[in-house]
């Protein structure tokens, strides 16, 4: 199939007559205000419409991490809405494009279809820049993944993801027209974020922390899901405390064995030492994040176990008469 790689709308006509923008103010399809990254409110009418649309469809944070997105998701289509219901996911509405199709535990964030993207005249007037055009085309493509069956249209209407006037028949005609203009296999004219479907928030936060070295990114990650510090510390530090206690016990117990036990059987001694060495490695690796910490802990654990082994192997000296009699 040949695709029309132009900056014209990626479809021939508006999907529904009530969405056509002839001779009407654009504030009917655009929100009255918008919120930037600084959480400051701004009137849409005070700014260029194209600038607003660029901000509304902004996925630059994901594009900056594109080479690492394989860790957060697969390069394939997002599951349709009925499939999201099948796996018992709660669909949460977001108006932030870089959270669209991002999931966290049993929730997935979805951005409703911007009404202006369904109007060919709006594209002709305001979506002329290549970057904006690719972002808008990718956004529309994502809805062809989400709405692929009549049941998906019903769910979309129920959740206000799609205009209520768009019927299943109208949607199928629109999608067929769209896919004849958009390269949905090679993604030549689509923003690269939409080469991936669903992205896992927890792993996105890991990537974001490693690629944006700042205190804010370290604490908040890609999106902070905590509204209270108490919840954050309770969930994030409880397991660290347990790992610390296990590590403390694992480090002290072999030394305790070396001083209080007389082991004549080297095989038995090796088993005990090996067990506590393994436990020490596991607790250290679980309690300390990062590859460097992992390597250092493995090295230090084996170094310590070797030293303890030598002490225990040579411990044929009578330390305590009662222990000696009990062993004999």
C-alpha positions as protocol buffer text, in pm:
chain_id: "A"
residue {
  index: 1
  type: UNK
  ca { x: 0 y: 0 z: 0 }
}
residue {
  index: 2
  type: UNK
  ca { x: 129 y: 348 z: -87 }
}
residue {
  index: 3
  type: UNK
  ca { x: 103 y: 624 z: 172 }
}
residue {
  index: 4
  type: UNK
  ca { x: 64 y: 993 z: 101 }
}
residue {
  index: 5
  type: UNK
  ca { x: 354 y: 1156 z: 288 }
}
residue {
  index: 6
  type: UNK
  ca { x: 229 y: 1515 z: 290 }
}
residue {
  index: 7
  type: UNK
  ca { x: 136 y: 1767 z: 556 }
}
residue {
  index: 8
  type: UNK
  ca { x: -228 y: 1754 z: 456 }
}
residue {
  index: 9
  type: UNK
  ca { x: -478 y: 1592 z: 695 }
}
residue {
  index: 10
  type: UNK
  ca { x: -428 y: 1212 z: 721 }
}
residue {
  index: 11
  type: UNK
  ca { x: -791 y: 1162 z: 620 }
}
residue {
  index: 12
  type: UNK
  ca { x: -1016 y: 1292 z: 345 }
}
residue {
  index: 13
  type: UNK
  ca { x: -1309 y: 1436 z: 538 }
}
residue {
  index: 14
  type: UNK
  ca { x: -1434 y: 1504 z: 889 }
}
residue {
  index: 15
  type: UNK
  ca { x: -1569 y: 1196 z: 1061 }
}
residue {
  index: 16
  type: UNK
  ca { x: -1892 y: 1365 z: 1172 }
}
residue {
  index: 17
  type: UNK
  ca { x: -2076 y: 1670 z: 1042 }
}
residue {
  index: 18
  type: UNK
  ca { x: -2123 y: 1816 z: 1390 }
}
residue {
  index: 19
  type: UNK
  ca { x: -1744 y: 1832 z: 1427 }
}
residue {
  index: 20
  type: UNK
  ca { x: -1688 y: 2035 z: 1112 }
}
residue {
  index: 21
  type: UNK
  ca { x: -1534 y: 2371 z: 1184 }
}
residue {
  index: 22
  type: UNK
  ca { x: -1670 y: 2589 z: 909 }
}
residue {
  index: 23
  type: UNK
  ca { x: -1734 y: 2948 z: 1016 }
}
residue {
  index: 24
  type: UNK
  ca { x: -1718 y: 2887 z: 1389 }
}
residue {
  index: 25
  type: UNK
  ca { x: -1489 y: 2989 z: 1674 }
}
residue {
  index: 26
  type: UNK
  ca { x: -1217 y: 2739 z: 1757 }
}
residue {
  index: 27
  type: UNK
  ca { x: -1280 y: 2773 z: 2130 }
}
residue {
  index: 28
  type: UNK
  ca { x: -1573 y: 2536 z: 2079 }
}
residue {
  index: 29
  type: UNK
  ca { x: -1331 y: 2247 z: 2023 }
}
residue {
  index: 30
  type: UNK
  ca { x: -1040 y: 2380 z: 2230 }
}
residue {
  index: 31
  type: UNK
  ca { x: -1039 y: 2412 z: 2611 }
}
residue {
  index: 32
  type: UNK
  ca { x: -1071 y: 2762 z: 2753 }
}
residue {
  index: 33
  type: UNK
  ca { x: -757 y: 2724 z: 2966 }
}
residue {
  index: 34
  type: UNK
  ca { x: -449 y: 2505 z: 2977 }
}
residue {
  index: 35
  type: UNK
  ca { x: -193 y: 2406 z: 3240 }
}
residue {
  index: 36
  type: UNK
  ca { x: 179 y: 2401 z: 3169 }
}
residue {
  index: 37
  type: UNK
  ca { x: 457 y: 2207 z: 3340 }
}
residue {
  index: 38
  type: UNK
  ca { x: 470 y: 2480 z: 3603 }
}
residue {
  index: 39
  type: UNK
  ca { x: 100 y: 2417 z: 3685 }
}
residue {
  index: 40
  type: UNK
  ca { x: 14 y: 2777 z: 3594 }
}
residue {
  index: 41
  type: UNK
  ca { x: -316 y: 2840 z: 3423 }
}
residue {
  index: 42
  type: UNK
  ca { x: -324 y: 3017 z: 3086 }
}
residue {
  index: 43
  type: UNK
  ca { x: -603 y: 3122 z: 2853 }
}
residue {
  index: 44
  type: UNK
  ca { x: -596 y: 2935 z: 2525 }
}
residue {
  index: 45
  type: UNK
  ca { x: -717 y: 3240 z: 2336 }
}
residue {
  index: 46
  type: UNK
  ca { x: -407 y: 3434 z: 2445 }
}
residue {
  index: 47
  type: UNK
  ca { x: -175 y: 3203 z: 2255 }
}
residue {
  index: 48
  type: UNK
  ca { x: -127 y: 3076 z: 1905 }
}
residue {
  index: 49
  type: UNK
  ca { x: -355 y: 2777 z: 1846 }
}
residue {
  index: 50
  type: UNK
  ca { x: -74 y: 2573 z: 1692 }
}
residue {
  index: 51
  type: UNK
  ca { x: 139 y: 2630 z: 2003 }
}
residue {
  index: 52
  type: UNK
  ca { x: -144 y: 2509 z: 2222 }
}
residue {
  index: 53
  type: UNK
  ca { x: -194 y: 2196 z: 2012 }
}
residue {
  index: 54
  type: UNK
  ca { x: 179 y: 2126 z: 2021 }
}
residue {
  index: 55
  type: UNK
  ca { x: 171 y: 2142 z: 2401 }
}
residue {
  index: 56
  type: UNK
  ca { x: -148 y: 1935 z: 2415 }
}
residue {
  index: 57
  type: UNK
  ca { x: 13 y: 1655 z: 2211 }
}
residue {
  index: 58
  type: UNK
  ca { x: 361 y: 1688 z: 2360 }
}
residue {
  index: 59
  type: UNK
  ca { x: 543 y: 1355 z: 2408 }
}
residue {
  index: 60
  type: UNK
  ca { x: 896 y: 1498 z: 2418 }
}
residue {
  index: 61
  type: UNK
  ca { x: 975 y: 1335 z: 2753 }
}
residue {
  index: 62
  type: UNK
  ca { x: 915 y: 992 z: 2602 }
}
residue {
  index: 63
  type: UNK
  ca { x: 1106 y: 1078 z: 2285 }
}
residue {
  index: 64
  type: UNK
  ca { x: 1406 y: 1178 z: 2496 }
}
residue {
  index: 65
  type: UNK
  ca { x: 1406 y: 826 z: 2644 }
}
residue {
  index: 66
  type: UNK
  ca { x: 1315 y: 648 z: 2321 }
}
residue {
  index: 67
  type: UNK
  ca { x: 1630 y: 433 z: 2303 }
}
residue {
  index: 68
  type: UNK
  ca { x: 1544 y: 291 z: 2647 }
}
residue {
  index: 69
  type: UNK
  ca { x: 1169 y: 241 z: 2603 }
}
residue {
  index: 70
  type: UNK
  ca { x: 1221 y: -128 z: 2527 }
}
residue {
  index: 71
  type: UNK
  ca { x: 1259 y: -168 z: 2903 }
}
residue {
  index: 72
  type: UNK
  ca { x: 915 y: -15 z: 2971 }
}
residue {
  index: 73
  type: UNK
  ca { x: 707 y: -176 z: 2696 }
}
residue {
  index: 74
  type: UNK
  ca { x: 694 y: -367 z: 2371 }
}
residue {
  index: 75
  type: UNK
  ca { x: 700 y: -225 z: 2020 }
}
residue {
  index: 76
  type: UNK
  ca { x: 348 y: -334 z: 1937 }
}
residue {
  index: 77
  type: UNK
  ca { x: -10 y: -207 z: 1940 }
}
residue {
  index: 78
  type: UNK
  ca { x: -189 y: -116 z: 2260 }
}
residue {
  index: 79
  type: UNK
  ca { x: -463 y: -355 z: 2372 }
}
residue {
  index: 80
  type: UNK
  ca { x: -815 y: -258 z: 2267 }
}
residue {
  index: 81
  type: UNK
  ca { x: -1056 y: -121 z: 2526 }
}
residue {
  index: 82
  type: UNK
  ca { x: -1245 y: -448 z: 2565 }
}
residue {
  index: 83
  type: UNK
  ca { x: -913 y: -625 z: 2628 }
}
residue {
  index: 84
  type: UNK
  ca { x: -832 y: -373 z: 2900 }
}
residue {
  index: 85
  type: UNK
  ca { x: -1161 y: -466 z: 3066 }
}
residue {
  index: 86
  type: UNK
  ca { x: -1084 y: -837 z: 3026 }
}
residue {
  index: 87
  type: UNK
  ca { x: -761 y: -808 z: 3225 }
}
residue {
  index: 88
  type: UNK
  ca { x: -948 y: -605 z: 3487 }
}
residue {
  index: 89
  type: UNK
  ca { x: -775 y: -274 z: 3432 }
}
residue {
  index: 90
  type: UNK
  ca { x: -931 y: 49 z: 3548 }
}
residue {
  index: 91
  type: UNK
  ca { x: -927 y: 307 z: 3268 }
}
residue {
  index: 92
  type: UNK
  ca { x: -829 y: 647 z: 3406 }
}
residue {
  index: 93
  type: UNK
  ca { x: -877 y: 963 z: 3199 }
}
residue {
  index: 94
  type: UNK
  ca { x: -574 y: 1187 z: 3148 }
}
residue {
  index: 95
  type: UNK
  ca { x: -532 y: 1499 z: 2937 }
}
residue {
  index: 96
  type: UNK
  ca { x: -154 y: 1463 z: 2930 }
}
residue {
  index: 97
  type: UNK
  ca { x: -33 y: 1311 z: 2603 }
}
residue {
  index: 98
  type: UNK
  ca { x: 286 y: 1162 z: 2748 }
}
residue {
  index: 99
  type: UNK
  ca { x: 75 y: 961 z: 2994 }
}
residue {
  index: 100
  type: UNK
  ca { x: -150 y: 822 z: 2721 }
}
residue {
  index: 101
  type: UNK
  ca { x: -131 y: 437 z: 2724 }
}
residue {
  index: 102
  type: UNK
  ca { x: 89 y: 435 z: 3037 }
}
residue {
  index: 103
  type: UNK
  ca { x: -18 y: 177 z: 3297 }
}
residue {
  index: 104
  type: UNK
  ca { x: 43 y: 143 z: 3669 }
}
residue {
  index: 105
  type: UNK
  ca { x: -60 y: -169 z: 3864 }
}
residue {
  index: 106
  type: UNK
  ca { x: -428 y: -221 z: 3770 }
}
residue {
  index: 107
  type: UNK
  ca { x: -477 y: 119 z: 3606 }
}
residue {
  index: 108
  type: UNK
  ca { x: -409 y: 251 z: 3258 }
}
residue {
  index: 109
  type: UNK
  ca { x: -415 y: 619 z: 3160 }
}
residue {
  index: 110
  type: UNK
  ca { x: -590 y: 713 z: 2836 }
}
residue {
  index: 111
  type: UNK
  ca { x: -632 y: 1055 z: 2676 }
}
residue {
  index: 112
  type: UNK
  ca { x: -971 y: 1119 z: 2514 }
}
residue {
  index: 113
  type: UNK
  ca { x: -968 y: 1182 z: 2141 }
}
residue {
  index: 114
  type: UNK
  ca { x: -913 y: 1558 z: 2093 }
}
residue {
  index: 115
  type: UNK
  ca { x: -1214 y: 1675 z: 1893 }
}
residue {
  index: 116
  type: UNK
  ca { x: -1000 y: 1905 z: 1682 }
}
residue {
  index: 117
  type: UNK
  ca { x: -804 y: 1606 z: 1546 }
}
residue {
  index: 118
  type: UNK
  ca { x: -1122 y: 1478 z: 1380 }
}
residue {
  index: 119
  type: UNK
  ca { x: -1172 y: 1799 z: 1180 }
}
residue {
  index: 120
  type: UNK
  ca { x: -989 y: 1819 z: 846 }
}
residue {
  index: 121
  type: UNK
  ca { x: -1029 y: 2199 z: 830 }
}
residue {
  index: 122
  type: UNK
  ca { x: -855 y: 2235 z: 1165 }
}
residue {
  index: 123
  type: UNK
  ca { x: -562 y: 2036 z: 1027 }
}
residue {
  index: 124
  type: UNK
  ca { x: -545 y: 2260 z: 721 }
}
residue {
  index: 125
  type: UNK
  ca { x: -534 y: 2576 z: 932 }
}
residue {
  index: 126
  type: UNK
  ca { x: -325 y: 2484 z: 1235 }
}
residue {
  index: 127
  type: UNK
  ca { x: -146 y: 2149 z: 1200 }
}
residue {
  index: 128
  type: UNK
  ca { x: 110 y: 2239 z: 936 }
}
residue {
  index: 129
  type: UNK
  ca { x: 441 y: 2190 z: 1119 }
}
residue {
  index: 130
  type: UNK
  ca { x: 608 y: 1853 z: 1062 }
}
residue {
  index: 131
  type: UNK
  ca { x: 667 y: 1783 z: 1433 }
}
residue {
  index: 132
  type: UNK
  ca { x: 309 y: 1870 z: 1519 }
}
residue {
  index: 133
  type: UNK
  ca { x: 176 y: 1672 z: 1225 }
}
residue {
  index: 134
  type: UNK
  ca { x: 363 y: 1354 z: 1325 }
}
residue {
  index: 135
  type: UNK
  ca { x: 247 y: 1384 z: 1687 }
}
residue {
  index: 136
  type: UNK
  ca { x: -115 y: 1433 z: 1580 }
}
residue {
  index: 137
  type: UNK
  ca { x: -97 y: 1143 z: 1334 }
}
residue {
  index: 138
  type: UNK
  ca { x: 48 y: 916 z: 1601 }
}
residue {
  index: 139
  type: UNK
  ca { x: -221 y: 1019 z: 1846 }
}
residue {
  index: 140
  type: UNK
  ca { x: -495 y: 929 z: 1596 }
}
residue {
  index: 141
  type: UNK
  ca { x: -321 y: 599 z: 1520 }
}
residue {
  index: 142
  type: UNK
  ca { x: -332 y: 503 z: 1888 }
}
residue {
  index: 143
  type: UNK
  ca { x: -712 y: 525 z: 1884 }
}
residue {
  index: 144
  type: UNK
  ca { x: -729 y: 277 z: 1598 }
}
residue {
  index: 145
  type: UNK
  ca { x: -563 y: 32 z: 1838 }
}
residue {
  index: 146
  type: UNK
  ca { x: -796 y: 112 z: 2125 }
}
residue {
  index: 147
  type: UNK
  ca { x: -1121 y: 113 z: 1926 }
}
residue {
  index: 148
  type: UNK
  ca { x: -1128 y: -190 z: 1697 }
}
residue {
  index: 149
  type: UNK
  ca { x: -1466 y: -351 z: 1770 }
}
residue {
  index: 150
  type: UNK
  ca { x: -1824 y: -230 z: 1826 }
}
residue {
  index: 151
  type: UNK
  ca { x: -1783 y: -307 z: 2197 }
}
residue {
  index: 152
  type: UNK
  ca { x: -1484 y: -71 z: 2204 }
}
residue {
  index: 153
  type: UNK
  ca { x: -1701 y: 209 z: 2065 }
}
residue {
  index: 154
  type: UNK
  ca { x: -1953 y: 149 z: 2341 }
}
residue {
  index: 155
  type: UNK
  ca { x: -1682 y: 161 z: 2607 }
}
residue {
  index: 156
  type: UNK
  ca { x: -1535 y: 476 z: 2449 }
}
residue {
  index: 157
  type: UNK
  ca { x: -1875 y: 646 z: 2461 }
}
residue {
  index: 158
  type: UNK
  ca { x: -1927 y: 531 z: 2819 }
}
residue {
  index: 159
  type: UNK
  ca { x: -1592 y: 677 z: 2929 }
}
residue {
  index: 160
  type: UNK
  ca { x: -1620 y: 989 z: 2707 }
}
residue {
  index: 161
  type: UNK
  ca { x: -1308 y: 889 z: 2513 }
}
residue {
  index: 162
  type: UNK
  ca { x: -1477 y: 949 z: 2179 }
}
residue {
  index: 163
  type: UNK
  ca { x: -1751 y: 1195 z: 2074 }
}
residue {
  index: 164
  type: UNK
  ca { x: -2092 y: 1038 z: 2130 }
}
residue {
  index: 165
  type: UNK
  ca { x: -2201 y: 1128 z: 1776 }
}
residue {
  index: 166
  type: UNK
  ca { x: -1936 y: 902 z: 1622 }
}
residue {
  index: 167
  type: UNK
  ca { x: -2104 y: 572 z: 1540 }
}
residue {
  index: 168
  type: UNK
  ca { x: -1935 y: 239 z: 1472 }
}
residue {
  index: 169
  type: UNK
  ca { x: -2006 y: 269 z: 1099 }
}
residue {
  index: 170
  type: UNK
  ca { x: -1860 y: 621 z: 1084 }
}
residue {
  index: 171
  type: UNK
  ca { x: -1556 y: 507 z: 1281 }
}
residue {
  index: 172
  type: UNK
  ca { x: -1476 y: 217 z: 1048 }
}
residue {
  index: 173
  type: UNK
  ca { x: -1491 y: 446 z: 745 }
}
residue {
  index: 174
  type: UNK
  ca { x: -1269 y: 701 z: 921 }
}
residue {
  index: 175
  type: UNK
  ca { x: -1011 y: 438 z: 1024 }
}
residue {
  index: 176
  type: UNK
  ca { x: -990 y: 294 z: 673 }
}
residue {
  index: 177
  type: UNK
  ca { x: -933 y: 644 z: 537 }
}
residue {
  index: 178
  type: UNK
  ca { x: -676 y: 722 z: 808 }
}
residue {
  index: 179
  type: UNK
  ca { x: -472 y: 406 z: 752 }
}
residue {
  index: 180
  type: UNK
  ca { x: -445 y: 485 z: 382 }
}
residue {
  index: 181
  type: UNK
  ca { x: -261 y: 807 z: 472 }
}
residue {
  index: 182
  type: UNK
  ca { x: -63 y: 698 z: 781 }
}
residue {
  index: 183
  type: UNK
  ca { x: 223 y: 450 z: 759 }
}
residue {
  index: 184
  type: UNK
  ca { x: 103 y: 222 z: 1038 }
}
residue {
  index: 185
  type: UNK
  ca { x: 376 y: -39 z: 972 }
}
residue {
  index: 186
  type: UNK
  ca { x: 692 y: 160 z: 905 }
}
residue {
  index: 187
  type: UNK
  ca { x: 584 y: 469 z: 1108 }
}
residue {
  index: 188
  type: UNK
  ca { x: 751 y: 698 z: 853 }
}
residue {
  index: 189
  type: UNK
  ca { x: 519 y: 993 z: 920 }
}
residue {
  index: 190
  type: UNK
  ca { x: 435 y: 911 z: 1283 }
}
residue {
  index: 191
  type: UNK
  ca { x: 600 y: 1035 z: 1602 }
}
residue {
  index: 192
  type: UNK
  ca { x: 840 y: 766 z: 1728 }
}
residue {
  index: 193
  type: UNK
  ca { x: 666 y: 745 z: 2066 }
}
residue {
  index: 194
  type: UNK
  ca { x: 382 y: 560 z: 1890 }
}
residue {
  index: 195
  type: UNK
  ca { x: 610 y: 279 z: 1784 }
}
residue {
  index: 196
  type: UNK
  ca { x: 535 y: 154 z: 2133 }
}
residue {
  index: 197
  type: UNK
  ca { x: 192 y: 86 z: 2276 }
}
residue {
  index: 198
  type: UNK
  ca { x: 150 y: 37 z: 2649 }
}
residue {
  index: 199
  type: UNK
  ca { x: 433 y: 157 z: 2874 }
}
residue {
  index: 200
  type: UNK
  ca { x: 482 y: 55 z: 3234 }
}
residue {
  index: 201
  type: UNK
  ca { x: 500 y: 354 z: 3469 }
}
residue {
  index: 202
  type: UNK
  ca { x: 732 y: 193 z: 3724 }
}
residue {
  index: 203
  type: UNK
  ca { x: 994 y: 118 z: 3459 }
}
residue {
  index: 204
  type: UNK
  ca { x: 946 y: 458 z: 3296 }
}
residue {
  index: 205
  type: UNK
  ca { x: 1032 y: 613 z: 3632 }
}
residue {
  index: 206
  type: UNK
  ca { x: 1347 y: 399 z: 3651 }
}
residue {
  index: 207
  type: UNK
  ca { x: 1456 y: 516 z: 3306 }
}
residue {
  index: 208
  type: UNK
  ca { x: 1365 y: 876 z: 3389 }
}
residue {
  index: 209
  type: UNK
  ca { x: 1572 y: 874 z: 3707 }
}
residue {
  index: 210
  type: UNK
  ca { x: 1877 y: 737 z: 3528 }
}
residue {
  index: 211
  type: UNK
  ca { x: 1852 y: 978 z: 3234 }
}
residue {
  index: 212
  type: UNK
  ca { x: 1751 y: 1290 z: 3430 }
}
residue {
  index: 213
  type: UNK
  ca { x: 1991 y: 1324 z: 3718 }
}
residue {
  index: 214
  type: UNK
  ca { x: 1819 y: 1564 z: 3956 }
}
residue {
  index: 215
  type: UNK
  ca { x: 1666 y: 1553 z: 4302 }
}
residue {
  index: 216
  type: UNK
  ca { x: 1317 y: 1608 z: 4160 }
}
residue {
  index: 217
  type: UNK
  ca { x: 1343 y: 1315 z: 3917 }
}
residue {
  index: 218
  type: UNK
  ca { x: 1502 y: 1096 z: 4183 }
}
residue {
  index: 219
  type: UNK
  ca { x: 1212 y: 1145 z: 4424 }
}
residue {
  index: 220
  type: UNK
  ca { x: 920 y: 1181 z: 4183 }
}
residue {
  index: 221
  type: UNK
  ca { x: 1027 y: 971 z: 3886 }
}
residue {
  index: 222
  type: UNK
  ca { x: 829 y: 1002 z: 3564 }
}
residue {
  index: 223
  type: UNK
  ca { x: 503 y: 1051 z: 3753 }
}
residue {
  index: 224
  type: UNK
  ca { x: 466 y: 1056 z: 4130 }
}
residue {
  index: 225
  type: UNK
  ca { x: 168 y: 850 z: 4246 }
}
residue {
  index: 226
  type: UNK
  ca { x: 195 y: 968 z: 4607 }
}
residue {
  index: 227
  type: UNK
  ca { x: 10 y: 1264 z: 4754 }
}
residue {
  index: 228
  type: UNK
  ca { x: 156 y: 1225 z: 5104 }
}
residue {
  index: 229
  type: UNK
  ca { x: 513 y: 1172 z: 5221 }
}
residue {
  index: 230
  type: UNK
  ca { x: 393 y: 923 z: 5483 }
}
residue {
  index: 231
  type: UNK
  ca { x: 264 y: 686 z: 5212 }
}
residue {
  index: 232
  type: UNK
  ca { x: 587 y: 720 z: 5015 }
}
residue {
  index: 233
  type: UNK
  ca { x: 812 y: 635 z: 5309 }
}
residue {
  index: 234
  type: UNK
  ca { x: 586 y: 355 z: 5430 }
}
residue {
  index: 235
  type: UNK
  ca { x: 592 y: 177 z: 5094 }
}
residue {
  index: 236
  type: UNK
  ca { x: 946 y: 255 z: 4985 }
}
residue {
  index: 237
  type: UNK
  ca { x: 1143 y: 223 z: 5309 }
}
residue {
  index: 238
  type: UNK
  ca { x: 974 y: -72 z: 5480 }
}
residue {
  index: 239
  type: UNK
  ca { x: 1140 y: -329 z: 5254 }
}
residue {
  index: 240
  type: UNK
  ca { x: 1475 y: -148 z: 5289 }
}
residue {
  index: 241
  type: UNK
  ca { x: 1455 y: -183 z: 5668 }
}
residue {
  index: 242
  type: UNK
  ca { x: 1383 y: -556 z: 5639 }
}
residue {
  index: 243
  type: UNK
  ca { x: 1674 y: -600 z: 5397 }
}
residue {
  index: 244
  type: UNK
  ca { x: 1903 y: -409 z: 5632 }
}
residue {
  index: 245
  type: UNK
  ca { x: 1811 y: -631 z: 5927 }
}
residue {
  index: 246
  type: UNK
  ca { x: 1861 y: -948 z: 5723 }
}
residue {
  index: 247
  type: UNK
  ca { x: 2197 y: -820 z: 5603 }
}
residue {
  index: 248
  type: UNK
  ca { x: 2301 y: -737 z: 5956 }
}
residue {
  index: 249
  type: UNK
  ca { x: 2216 y: -1087 z: 6079 }
}
residue {
  index: 250
  type: UNK
  ca { x: 2379 y: -1250 z: 5777 }
}
residue {
  index: 251
  type: UNK
  ca { x: 2702 y: -1059 z: 5834 }
}
residue {
  index: 252
  type: UNK
  ca { x: 2722 y: -1136 z: 6205 }
}
residue {
  index: 253
  type: UNK
  ca { x: 2622 y: -1502 z: 6214 }
}
residue {
  index: 254
  type: UNK
  ca { x: 2927 y: -1651 z: 6033 }
}
residue {
  index: 255
  type: UNK
  ca { x: 3159 y: -1466 z: 6269 }
}
residue {
  index: 256
  type: UNK
  ca { x: 2957 y: -1602 z: 6561 }
}
residue {
  index: 257
  type: UNK
  ca { x: 3000 y: -1953 z: 6424 }
}
residue {
  index: 258
  type: UNK
  ca { x: 3373 y: -1904 z: 6381 }
}
residue {
  index: 259
  type: UNK
  ca { x: 3419 y: -1812 z: 6746 }
}
residue {
  index: 260
  type: UNK
  ca { x: 3180 y: -2052 z: 6918 }
}
residue {
  index: 261
  type: UNK
  ca { x: 3187 y: -2373 z: 6714 }
}
residue {
  index: 262
  type: UNK
  ca { x: 3466 y: -2625 z: 6671 }
}
residue {
  index: 263
  type: UNK
  ca { x: 3410 y: -2790 z: 6336 }
}
residue {
  index: 264
  type: UNK
  ca { x: 3625 y: -3091 z: 6252 }
}
residue {
  index: 265
  type: UNK
  ca { x: 3437 y: -3177 z: 5932 }
}
residue {
  index: 266
  type: UNK
  ca { x: 3546 y: -2933 z: 5659 }
}
residue {
  index: 267
  type: UNK
  ca { x: 3251 y: -3032 z: 5436 }
}
residue {
  index: 268
  type: UNK
  ca { x: 3002 y: -2941 z: 5710 }
}
residue {
  index: 269
  type: UNK
  ca { x: 3183 y: -2615 z: 5772 }
}
residue {
  index: 270
  type: UNK
  ca { x: 3179 y: -2531 z: 5403 }
}
residue {
  index: 271
  type: UNK
  ca { x: 2805 y: -2588 z: 5379 }
}
residue {
  index: 272
  type: UNK
  ca { x: 2729 y: -2357 z: 5669 }
}
residue {
  index: 273
  type: UNK
  ca { x: 2966 y: -2090 z: 5545 }
}
residue {
  index: 274
  type: UNK
  ca { x: 2830 y: -2117 z: 5190 }
}
residue {
  index: 275
  type: UNK
  ca { x: 2470 y: -2086 z: 5309 }
}
residue {
  index: 276
  type: UNK
  ca { x: 2533 y: -1768 z: 5504 }
}
residue {
  index: 277
  type: UNK
  ca { x: 2747 y: -1629 z: 5223 }
}
residue {
  index: 278
  type: UNK
  ca { x: 2458 y: -1680 z: 4980 }
}
residue {
  index: 279
  type: UNK
  ca { x: 2209 y: -1524 z: 5222 }
}
residue {
  index: 280
  type: UNK
  ca { x: 2442 y: -1229 z: 5268 }
}
residue {
  index: 281
  type: UNK
  ca { x: 2467 y: -1179 z: 4891 }
}
residue {
  index: 282
  type: UNK
  ca { x: 2091 y: -1194 z: 4843 }
}
residue {
  index: 283
  type: UNK
  ca { x: 2011 y: -948 z: 5120 }
}
residue {
  index: 284
  type: UNK
  ca { x: 2280 y: -707 z: 5007 }
}
residue {
  index: 285
  type: UNK
  ca { x: 2164 y: -720 z: 4646 }
}
residue {
  index: 286
  type: UNK
  ca { x: 1801 y: -677 z: 4750 }
}
residue {
  index: 287
  type: UNK
  ca { x: 1872 y: -390 z: 4983 }
}
residue {
  index: 288
  type: UNK
  ca { x: 2099 y: -189 z: 4757 }
}
residue {
  index: 289
  type: UNK
  ca { x: 1995 y: -74 z: 4414 }
}
residue {
  index: 290
  type: UNK
  ca { x: 2222 y: -47 z: 4112 }
}
residue {
  index: 291
  type: UNK
  ca { x: 2469 y: -261 z: 3924 }
}
residue {
  index: 292
  type: UNK
  ca { x: 2772 y: -111 z: 4100 }
}
residue {
  index: 293
  type: UNK
  ca { x: 2633 y: -190 z: 4442 }
}
residue {
  index: 294
  type: UNK
  ca { x: 2556 y: -543 z: 4324 }
}
residue {
  index: 295
  type: UNK
  ca { x: 2914 y: -605 z: 4207 }
}
residue {
  index: 296
  type: UNK
  ca { x: 3072 y: -452 z: 4516 }
}
residue {
  index: 297
  type: UNK
  ca { x: 2850 y: -655 z: 4747 }
}
residue {
  index: 298
  type: UNK
  ca { x: 2925 y: -981 z: 4565 }
}
residue {
  index: 299
  type: UNK
  ca { x: 3298 y: -913 z: 4585 }
}
residue {
  index: 300
  type: UNK
  ca { x: 3292 y: -810 z: 4951 }
}
residue {
  index: 301
  type: UNK
  ca { x: 3068 y: -1102 z: 5047 }
}
residue {
  index: 302
  type: UNK
  ca { x: 3295 y: -1362 z: 4890 }
}
residue {
  index: 303
  type: UNK
  ca { x: 3602 y: -1190 z: 5030 }
}
residue {
  index: 304
  type: UNK
  ca { x: 3450 y: -1200 z: 5378 }
}
residue {
  index: 305
  type: UNK
  ca { x: 3339 y: -1561 z: 5336 }
}
residue {
  index: 306
  type: UNK
  ca { x: 3691 y: -1661 z: 5232 }
}
residue {
  index: 307
  type: UNK
  ca { x: 3836 y: -1500 z: 5540 }
}
residue {
  index: 308
  type: UNK
  ca { x: 3578 y: -1667 z: 5764 }
}
residue {
  index: 309
  type: UNK
  ca { x: 3640 y: -2001 z: 5594 }
}
residue {
  index: 310
  type: UNK
  ca { x: 4012 y: -1982 z: 5671 }
}
residue {
  index: 311
  type: UNK
  ca { x: 3938 y: -1897 z: 6032 }
}
residue {
  index: 312
  type: UNK
  ca { x: 3690 y: -2183 z: 6066 }
}
residue {
  index: 313
  type: UNK
  ca { x: 3915 y: -2432 z: 5884 }
}
residue {
  index: 314
  type: UNK
  ca { x: 4196 y: -2365 z: 6125 }
}
residue {
  index: 315
  type: UNK
  ca { x: 3979 y: -2361 z: 6432 }
}
residue {
  index: 316
  type: UNK
  ca { x: 4102 y: -2696 z: 6571 }
}
residue {
  index: 317
  type: UNK
  ca { x: 4200 y: -2521 z: 6891 }
}
residue {
  index: 318
  type: UNK
  ca { x: 4007 y: -2587 z: 7206 }
}
residue {
  index: 319
  type: UNK
  ca { x: 3822 y: -2266 z: 7290 }
}
residue {
  index: 320
  type: UNK
  ca { x: 3572 y: -2390 z: 7538 }
}
residue {
  index: 321
  type: UNK
  ca { x: 3600 y: -2719 z: 7726 }
}
residue {
  index: 322
  type: UNK
  ca { x: 3225 y: -2766 z: 7730 }
}
residue {
  index: 323
  type: UNK
  ca { x: 3199 y: -2712 z: 7354 }
}
residue {
  index: 324
  type: UNK
  ca { x: 3486 y: -2953 z: 7297 }
}
residue {
  index: 325
  type: UNK
  ca { x: 3323 y: -3224 z: 7509 }
}
residue {
  index: 326
  type: UNK
  ca { x: 2991 y: -3169 z: 7334 }
}
residue {
  index: 327
  type: UNK
  ca { x: 3154 y: -3207 z: 6991 }
}
residue {
  index: 328
  type: UNK
  ca { x: 3347 y: -3518 z: 7093 }
}
